[in-house]
PDB file of C-alpha atoms in Angstrom:
ATOM      1  CA  SER A   1    -160.870-135.322-102.467  1.00 78.00           C
ATOM      2  CA  ALA A   2    -160.373-133.728 -99.051  1.00 86.00           C
ATOM      3  CA  VAL A   3    -157.913-130.698 -98.894  1.00 92.00           C
ATOM      4  CA  ILE A   4    -155.375-131.012 -96.025  1.00 96.00           C
ATOM      5  CA  SER A   5    -153.077-128.372 -95.142  1.00 96.00           C
ATOM      6  CA  GLN A   6    -150.197-129.009 -93.075  1.00 97.00           C
ATOM      7  CA  LYS A   7    -147.576-126.833 -91.616  1.00 97.00           C
ATOM      8  CA  PRO A   8    -144.548-126.047 -91.166  1.00 97.00           C
ATOM      9  CA  SER A   9    -143.504-127.825 -94.605  1.00 97.00           C
ATOM     10  CA  ARG A  10    -139.782-127.785 -93.367  1.00 97.00           C
ATOM     11  CA  ASP A  11    -137.672-127.319 -90.140  1.00 97.00           C
ATOM     12  CA  ILE A  12    -134.596-127.340 -88.774  1.00 97.00           C
ATOM     13  CA  CYS A  13    -134.664-127.729 -85.045  1.00 97.00           C
ATOM     14  CA  GLN A  14    -131.972-128.082 -82.303  1.00 97.00           C
ATOM     15  CA  ARG A  15    -131.914-131.208 -80.424  1.00 97.00           C
ATOM     16  CA  GLY A  16    -133.376-131.768 -77.314  1.00 97.00           C
ATOM     17  CA  THR A  17    -136.461-128.853 -78.431  1.00 98.00           C
ATOM     18  CA  SER A  18    -140.010-129.785 -79.791  1.00 98.00           C
ATOM     19  CA  LEU A  19    -141.677-129.133 -82.633  1.00 98.00           C
ATOM     20  CA  THR A  20    -145.380-129.201 -83.089  1.00 98.00           C
ATOM     21  CA  ILE A  21    -146.863-129.906 -86.708  1.00 98.00           C
ATOM     22  CA  GLN A  22    -150.113-128.917 -87.450  1.00 98.00           C
ATOM     23  CA  CYS A  23    -152.973-130.267 -89.896  1.00 97.00           C
ATOM     24  CA  GLN A  24    -156.120-128.534 -91.024  1.00 97.00           C
ATOM     25  CA  VAL A  25    -158.724-130.250 -93.328  1.00 96.00           C
ATOM     26  CA  ASP A  26    -161.438-128.718 -95.362  1.00 95.00           C
ATOM     27  CA  SER A  27    -164.160-131.154 -94.147  1.00 94.00           C
ATOM     28  CA  GLN A  28    -165.184-133.057 -90.975  1.00 93.00           C
ATOM     29  CA  VAL A  29    -163.508-136.545 -90.614  1.00 92.00           C
ATOM     30  CA  THR A  30    -163.554-139.254 -88.105  1.00 89.00           C
ATOM     31  CA  MET A  31    -159.985-140.311 -88.112  1.00 89.00           C
ATOM     32  CA  MET A  32    -156.763-138.819 -88.774  1.00 94.00           C
ATOM     33  CA  PHE A  33    -153.388-140.193 -89.378  1.00 95.00           C
ATOM     34  CA  TRP A  34    -149.878-139.429 -89.079  1.00 97.00           C
ATOM     35  CA  TYR A  35    -147.008-141.180 -90.824  1.00 97.00           C
ATOM     36  CA  ARG A  36    -143.441-140.815 -90.609  1.00 98.00           C
ATOM     37  CA  GLN A  37    -141.300-141.482 -93.602  1.00 97.00           C
ATOM     38  CA  GLN A  38    -137.628-141.747 -92.979  1.00 96.00           C
ATOM     39  CA  PRO A  39    -134.775-140.939 -95.420  1.00 92.00           C
ATOM     40  CA  GLY A  40    -135.793-143.343 -98.641  1.00 91.00           C
ATOM     41  CA  GLN A  41    -138.139-145.385 -96.431  1.00 94.00           C
ATOM     42  CA  SER A  42    -141.538-146.166 -96.747  1.00 96.00           C
ATOM     43  CA  LEU A  43    -144.105-144.673 -94.789  1.00 96.00           C
ATOM     44  CA  THR A  44    -144.772-145.820 -90.970  1.00 96.00           C
ATOM     45  CA  LEU A  45    -147.920-145.227 -89.593  1.00 96.00           C
ATOM     46  CA  ILE A  46    -147.185-143.675 -86.074  1.00 97.00           C
ATOM     47  CA  ALA A  47    -150.509-143.414 -84.393  1.00 96.00           C
ATOM     48  CA  THR A  48    -154.331-142.644 -85.326  1.00 95.00           C
ATOM     49  CA  ALA A  49    -156.216-139.341 -83.948  1.00 94.00           C
ATOM     50  CA  ASN A  50    -159.176-139.886 -82.957  1.00 88.00           C
ATOM     51  CA  GLN A  51    -161.848-136.853 -81.699  1.00 85.00           C
ATOM     52  CA  GLY A  52    -162.825-137.067 -78.397  1.00 82.00           C
ATOM     53  CA  SER A  53    -160.646-139.442 -77.410  1.00 85.00           C
ATOM     54  CA  GLU A  54    -157.137-140.398 -76.699  1.00 89.00           C
ATOM     55  CA  ALA A  55    -154.595-141.256 -80.133  1.00 94.00           C
ATOM     56  CA  THR A  56    -153.931-144.761 -80.562  1.00 94.00           C
ATOM     57  CA  TYR A  57    -150.200-145.480 -81.035  1.00 96.00           C
ATOM     58  CA  GLU A  58    -148.710-147.989 -82.751  1.00 95.00           C
ATOM     59  CA  SER A  59    -146.068-150.245 -81.527  1.00 94.00           C
ATOM     60  CA  GLY A  60    -142.963-148.316 -81.216  1.00 95.00           C
ATOM     61  CA  PHE A  61    -144.499-145.205 -80.702  1.00 97.00           C
ATOM     62  CA  VAL A  62    -145.250-143.819 -77.635  1.00 97.00           C
ATOM     63  CA  ILE A  63    -147.458-140.787 -76.362  1.00 97.00           C
ATOM     64  CA  ASP A  64    -144.326-138.847 -74.555  1.00 97.00           C
ATOM     65  CA  LYS A  65    -142.664-138.547 -77.513  1.00 98.00           C
ATOM     66  CA  PHE A  66    -145.359-137.984 -80.465  1.00 98.00           C
ATOM     67  CA  PRO A  67    -148.251-136.246 -78.173  1.00 97.00           C
ATOM     68  CA  ILE A  68    -151.321-135.976 -80.276  1.00 97.00           C
ATOM     69  CA  SER A  69    -154.313-133.239 -80.261  1.00 95.00           C
ATOM     70  CA  ARG A  70    -157.277-133.471 -81.858  1.00 95.00           C
ATOM     71  CA  PRO A  71    -159.646-131.072 -80.788  1.00 93.00           C
ATOM     72  CA  ASN A  72    -162.257-131.036 -83.429  1.00 93.00           C
ATOM     73  CA  LEU A  73    -163.241-133.081 -86.567  1.00 94.00           C
ATOM     74  CA  THR A  74    -161.243-130.757 -88.583  1.00 95.00           C
ATOM     75  CA  PHE A  75    -157.688-130.075 -86.886  1.00 96.00           C
ATOM     76  CA  SER A  76    -155.138-132.351 -85.768  1.00 97.00           C
ATOM     77  CA  THR A  77    -151.570-131.483 -84.131  1.00 97.00           C
ATOM     78  CA  LEU A  78    -148.521-133.982 -83.797  1.00 98.00           C
ATOM     79  CA  THR A  79    -145.621-132.644 -81.606  1.00 98.00           C
ATOM     80  CA  VAL A  80    -142.080-134.259 -81.785  1.00 98.00           C
ATOM     81  CA  SER A  81    -140.790-134.337 -78.063  1.00 98.00           C
ATOM     82  CA  ASN A  82    -137.210-134.152 -76.973  1.00 98.00           C
ATOM     83  CA  MET A  83    -136.101-134.441 -80.615  1.00 97.00           C
ATOM     84  CA  SER A  84    -132.788-136.145 -81.680  1.00 97.00           C
ATOM     85  CA  PRO A  85    -131.094-136.231 -85.259  1.00 96.00           C
ATOM     86  CA  GLU A  86    -133.212-139.958 -85.231  1.00 96.00           C
ATOM     87  CA  ASP A  87    -136.074-137.772 -85.435  1.00 97.00           C
ATOM     88  CA  SER A  88    -135.207-136.428 -89.000  1.00 97.00           C
ATOM     89  CA  SER A  89    -137.785-137.235 -91.145  1.00 97.00           C
ATOM     90  CA  ILE A  90    -141.096-136.463 -93.144  1.00 97.00           C
ATOM     91  CA  TYR A  91    -144.234-136.180 -91.401  1.00 98.00           C
ATOM     92  CA  LEU A  92    -147.484-136.818 -92.896  1.00 98.00           C
ATOM     93  CA  CYS A  93    -150.695-136.602 -91.748  1.00 97.00           C
ATOM     94  CA  SER A  94    -153.557-138.124 -93.465  1.00 96.00           C
ATOM     95  CA  VAL A  95    -157.074-138.828 -93.816  1.00 94.00           C
ATOM     96  CA  THR A  96    -159.138-141.572 -95.696  1.00 90.00           C
ATOM     97  CA  GLU A  97    -161.982-141.365 -98.158  1.00 83.00           C
ATOM     98  CA  THR A  98    -163.913-144.196 -99.353  1.00 82.00           C
ATOM     99  CA  GLY A  99    -160.587-146.523 -97.601  1.00 82.00           C
ATOM    100  CA  SER A 100    -157.749-144.329 -99.968  1.00 88.00           C
ATOM    101  CA  LEU A 101    -155.597-141.834 -97.781  1.00 91.00           C
ATOM    102  CA  PHE A 102    -155.347-138.638 -98.450  1.00 94.00           C
ATOM    103  CA  PHE A 103    -152.199-136.675 -97.448  1.00 95.00           C
ATOM    104  CA  GLY A 104    -151.153-133.603 -96.491  1.00 95.00           C
ATOM    105  CA  SER A 105    -147.892-131.766 -98.269  1.00 96.00           C
ATOM    106  CA  GLY A 106    -145.779-133.471 -95.480  1.00 96.00           C
ATOM    107  CA  THR A 107    -143.528-131.822 -92.870  1.00 98.00           C
ATOM    108  CA  GLN A 108    -139.824-132.367 -93.517  1.00 97.00           C
ATOM    109  CA  LEU A 109    -137.991-132.462 -90.133  1.00 97.00           C
ATOM    110  CA  SER A 110    -133.954-132.082 -89.724  1.00 97.00           C
ATOM    111  CA  VAL A 111    -133.009-132.230 -86.135  1.00 97.00           C
ATOM    112  CA  LEU A 112    -129.247-131.198 -85.728  1.00 96.00           C
TER     113      LEU A 112
ATOM    114  CA  GLY B   1    -150.761-155.063 -90.513  1.00 58.00           C
ATOM    115  CA  GLN B   2    -147.866-157.214 -92.083  1.00 67.00           C
ATOM    116  CA  GLN B   3    -145.603-154.987 -94.189  1.00 72.00           C
ATOM    117  CA  VAL B   4    -145.449-156.284 -97.833  1.00 90.00           C
ATOM    118  CA  MET B   5    -142.165-155.898-100.079  1.00 94.00           C
ATOM    119  CA  GLN B   6    -141.965-154.888-103.095  1.00 97.00           C
ATOM    120  CA  ILE B   7    -139.131-155.780-106.036  1.00 97.00           C
ATOM    121  CA  PRO B   8    -137.384-154.554-107.106  1.00 97.00           C
ATOM    122  CA  GLN B   9    -136.460-151.463-105.289  1.00 96.00           C
ATOM    123  CA  TYR B  10    -134.805-149.169-107.556  1.00 97.00           C
ATOM    124  CA  GLN B  11    -135.485-149.348-111.509  1.00 97.00           C
ATOM    125  CA  HIS B  12    -134.251-146.998-113.722  1.00 97.00           C
ATOM    126  CA  VAL B  13    -135.149-147.277-117.745  1.00 98.00           C
ATOM    127  CA  GLN B  14    -134.913-145.132-120.408  1.00 97.00           C
ATOM    128  CA  GLU B  15    -137.931-143.427-121.799  1.00 97.00           C
ATOM    129  CA  GLY B  16    -140.401-145.240-123.947  1.00 98.00           C
ATOM    130  CA  GLU B  17    -139.740-148.890-122.152  1.00 98.00           C
ATOM    131  CA  ASP B  18    -141.842-150.767-119.870  1.00 98.00           C
ATOM    132  CA  PHE B  19    -142.002-150.948-115.980  1.00 98.00           C
ATOM    133  CA  THR B  20    -143.032-153.695-113.385  1.00 98.00           C
ATOM    134  CA  THR B  21    -143.140-153.239-109.902  1.00 98.00           C
ATOM    135  CA  TYR B  22    -144.363-156.307-107.582  1.00 98.00           C
ATOM    136  CA  CYS B  23    -146.037-156.119-104.391  1.00 97.00           C
ATOM    137  CA  ASN B  24    -145.583-159.607-102.312  1.00 96.00           C
ATOM    138  CA  SER B  25    -147.236-161.053 -99.293  1.00 94.00           C
ATOM    139  CA  SER B  26    -147.208-164.065 -97.340  1.00 92.00           C
ATOM    140  CA  THR B  27    -150.562-163.792 -96.223  1.00 92.00           C
ATOM    141  CA  THR B  28    -153.833-163.169 -97.960  1.00 94.00           C
ATOM    142  CA  LEU B  29    -154.920-159.291 -98.364  1.00 94.00           C
ATOM    143  CA  SER B  30    -158.466-157.973 -98.277  1.00 93.00           C
ATOM    144  CA  ASN B  31    -157.335-155.453-100.556  1.00 94.00           C
ATOM    145  CA  ILE B  32    -154.620-153.414-102.316  1.00 97.00           C
ATOM    146  CA  GLN B  33    -154.184-149.931-103.045  1.00 97.00           C
ATOM    147  CA  TRP B  34    -151.069-148.261-105.043  1.00 98.00           C
ATOM    148  CA  TYR B  35    -149.833-144.787-104.383  1.00 98.00           C
ATOM    149  CA  LYS B  36    -147.385-142.948-106.570  1.00 98.00           C
ATOM    150  CA  GLN B  37    -144.739-140.388-104.480  1.00 98.00           C
ATOM    151  CA  ARG B  38    -143.086-138.105-106.984  1.00 97.00           C
ATOM    152  CA  PRO B  39    -139.731-136.656-105.428  1.00 94.00           C
ATOM    153  CA  GLY B  40    -140.196-134.036-102.365  1.00 92.00           C
ATOM    154  CA  GLY B  41    -144.029-134.596-102.667  1.00 95.00           C
ATOM    155  CA  HIS B  42    -146.600-136.848-100.695  1.00 95.00           C
ATOM    156  CA  PRO B  43    -148.051-140.052-101.907  1.00 96.00           C
ATOM    157  CA  VAL B  44    -151.337-139.738-104.229  1.00 96.00           C
ATOM    158  CA  PHE B  45    -153.261-142.441-104.589  1.00 96.00           C
ATOM    159  CA  LEU B  46    -153.796-144.463-107.564  1.00 97.00           C
ATOM    160  CA  ILE B  47    -156.312-147.254-107.345  1.00 97.00           C
ATOM    161  CA  GLN B  48    -157.661-150.597-104.923  1.00 96.00           C
ATOM    162  CA  LEU B  49    -157.969-153.764-106.256  1.00 97.00           C
ATOM    163  CA  VAL B  50    -160.005-155.865-104.151  1.00 96.00           C
ATOM    164  CA  LYS B  51    -161.095-158.953-106.109  1.00 97.00           C
ATOM    165  CA  SER B  52    -159.013-161.806-106.505  1.00 97.00           C
ATOM    166  CA  GLY B  53    -157.628-161.831-110.104  1.00 97.00           C
ATOM    167  CA  GLU B  54    -158.828-157.934-110.683  1.00 97.00           C
ATOM    168  CA  VAL B  55    -157.170-155.964-113.435  1.00 98.00           C
ATOM    169  CA  LYS B  56    -157.231-152.278-113.842  1.00 98.00           C
ATOM    170  CA  LYS B  57    -156.197-149.871-116.246  1.00 98.00           C
ATOM    171  CA  GLN B  58    -155.643-146.069-116.124  1.00 97.00           C
ATOM    172  CA  LYS B  59    -153.920-145.113-119.271  1.00 97.00           C
ATOM    173  CA  ARG B  60    -150.767-146.444-119.843  1.00 98.00           C
ATOM    174  CA  LEU B  61    -150.725-148.360-116.282  1.00 98.00           C
ATOM    175  CA  THR B  62    -151.990-151.865-115.259  1.00 98.00           C
ATOM    176  CA  PHE B  63    -152.673-153.293-112.486  1.00 98.00           C
ATOM    177  CA  GLN B  64    -153.057-156.223-111.232  1.00 98.00           C
ATOM    178  CA  PHE B  65    -154.391-158.374-108.177  1.00 98.00           C
ATOM    179  CA  GLY B  66    -153.360-162.133-108.010  1.00 97.00           C
ATOM    180  CA  GLU B  67    -155.633-164.478-108.268  1.00 97.00           C
ATOM    181  CA  ALA B  68    -154.533-165.933-104.273  1.00 96.00           C
ATOM    182  CA  LYS B  69    -154.678-161.903-103.359  1.00 96.00           C
ATOM    183  CA  LYS B  70    -150.801-162.649-102.384  1.00 96.00           C
ATOM    184  CA  ASN B  71    -149.681-160.345-104.696  1.00 97.00           C
ATOM    185  CA  SER B  72    -150.292-157.567-107.181  1.00 98.00           C
ATOM    186  CA  SER B  73    -148.028-155.786-110.356  1.00 98.00           C
ATOM    187  CA  LEU B  74    -148.357-152.179-111.369  1.00 98.00           C
ATOM    188  CA  HIS B  75    -147.088-152.268-114.975  1.00 98.00           C
ATOM    189  CA  ILE B  76    -146.563-148.862-116.740  1.00 98.00           C
ATOM    190  CA  THR B  77    -145.972-149.180-120.445  1.00 98.00           C
ATOM    191  CA  ALA B  78    -143.808-147.173-122.539  1.00 98.00           C
ATOM    192  CA  THR B  79    -142.559-144.892-119.416  1.00 98.00           C
ATOM    193  CA  GLN B  80    -142.341-140.905-119.800  1.00 98.00           C
ATOM    194  CA  THR B  81    -140.206-139.004-117.535  1.00 97.00           C
ATOM    195  CA  THR B  82    -143.565-137.784-115.963  1.00 97.00           C
ATOM    196  CA  ASP B  83    -143.892-141.434-114.310  1.00 98.00           C
ATOM    197  CA  VAL B  84    -140.625-140.681-112.341  1.00 98.00           C
ATOM    198  CA  GLY B  85    -140.921-141.104-108.338  1.00 98.00           C
ATOM    199  CA  THR B  86    -141.601-144.058-105.714  1.00 98.00           C
ATOM    200  CA  TYR B  87    -144.398-146.463-106.094  1.00 98.00           C
ATOM    201  CA  PHE B  88    -146.011-148.054-103.019  1.00 98.00           C
ATOM    202  CA  CYS B  89    -148.298-150.646-102.347  1.00 97.00           C
ATOM    203  CA  ALA B  90    -150.219-150.287 -99.539  1.00 96.00           C
ATOM    204  CA  HIS B  91    -152.834-153.048 -97.946  1.00 94.00           C
ATOM    205  CA  THR B  92    -155.449-152.542 -95.177  1.00 90.00           C
ATOM    206  CA  GLY B  93    -154.866-154.687 -92.196  1.00 80.00           C
ATOM    207  CA  GLY B  94    -156.812-154.761 -88.643  1.00 75.00           C
ATOM    208  CA  GLY B  95    -158.210-151.724 -87.350  1.00 73.00           C
ATOM    209  CA  ASN B  96    -158.778-150.381 -90.710  1.00 76.00           C
ATOM    210  CA  LYS B  97    -155.122-149.165 -90.949  1.00 87.00           C
ATOM    211  CA  LEU B  98    -153.019-149.090 -94.382  1.00 91.00           C
ATOM    212  CA  THR B  99    -149.956-150.691 -94.064  1.00 92.00           C
ATOM    213  CA  PHE B 100    -147.680-149.797 -96.881  1.00 95.00           C
ATOM    214  CA  GLY B 101    -144.751-151.817 -98.920  1.00 95.00           C
ATOM    215  CA  THR B 102    -141.404-151.097 -99.403  1.00 95.00           C
ATOM    216  CA  GLY B 103    -141.542-148.934-102.592  1.00 97.00           C
ATOM    217  CA  THR B 104    -140.263-149.074-105.704  1.00 97.00           C
ATOM    218  CA  GLN B 105    -138.189-146.111-106.829  1.00 97.00           C
ATOM    219  CA  LEU B 106    -138.538-145.394-110.391  1.00 98.00           C
ATOM    220  CA  LYS B 107    -136.183-143.104-112.485  1.00 98.00           C
ATOM    221  CA  VAL B 108    -136.785-142.515-116.459  1.00 97.00           C
ATOM    222  CA  GLU B 109    -134.002-141.465-118.602  1.00 95.00           C
ATOM    223  CA  LEU B 110    -134.278-139.463-121.787  1.00 90.00           C
TER     224      LEU B 110
END
């Protein structure tokens, strides 16, 4: 299975600032997915990051708030912009192999 | 995709007891996947079921997909402390995107 490195693993940020999360995969993958997991909750898909085109966002998530880059087939970033305490969550990148998902270790974000 | 409901939301068991979590959908699912997330960890893929009535086993874990493909279950026999975590079902919806169930948190006490 793919090995996914995600960083930072955690961060504490001030409201109004932005944080960029990086996700590196050890093999080329067509699609990368970004999920959010609020405390004690399930995983919610934020967007699908496609190489060479704009990310596809799910309902309730917008590019201005969560801009995504996908410069090549092994790397993606997710930025959480203009953060508020409501953005405190775990953010996870993932890739698919044979239909199942493999996740990075996640970024635990706390916004004060 | 439509989120599927899991019950129970929480379950505390004594080590050695059995545990079952159920995943229910109001619509027919193309497949069902199960993931385990240890405390502080990320979800890890366990298994995928595709066929109506399918049953698969992994050691003490038994996974079942309902005949109508609207529900699924995960049964753990003789739980151990290593089984602690949250178990999520998930299914593939439109655009091949995976939608996760609400999850069942399992705690195992000695």
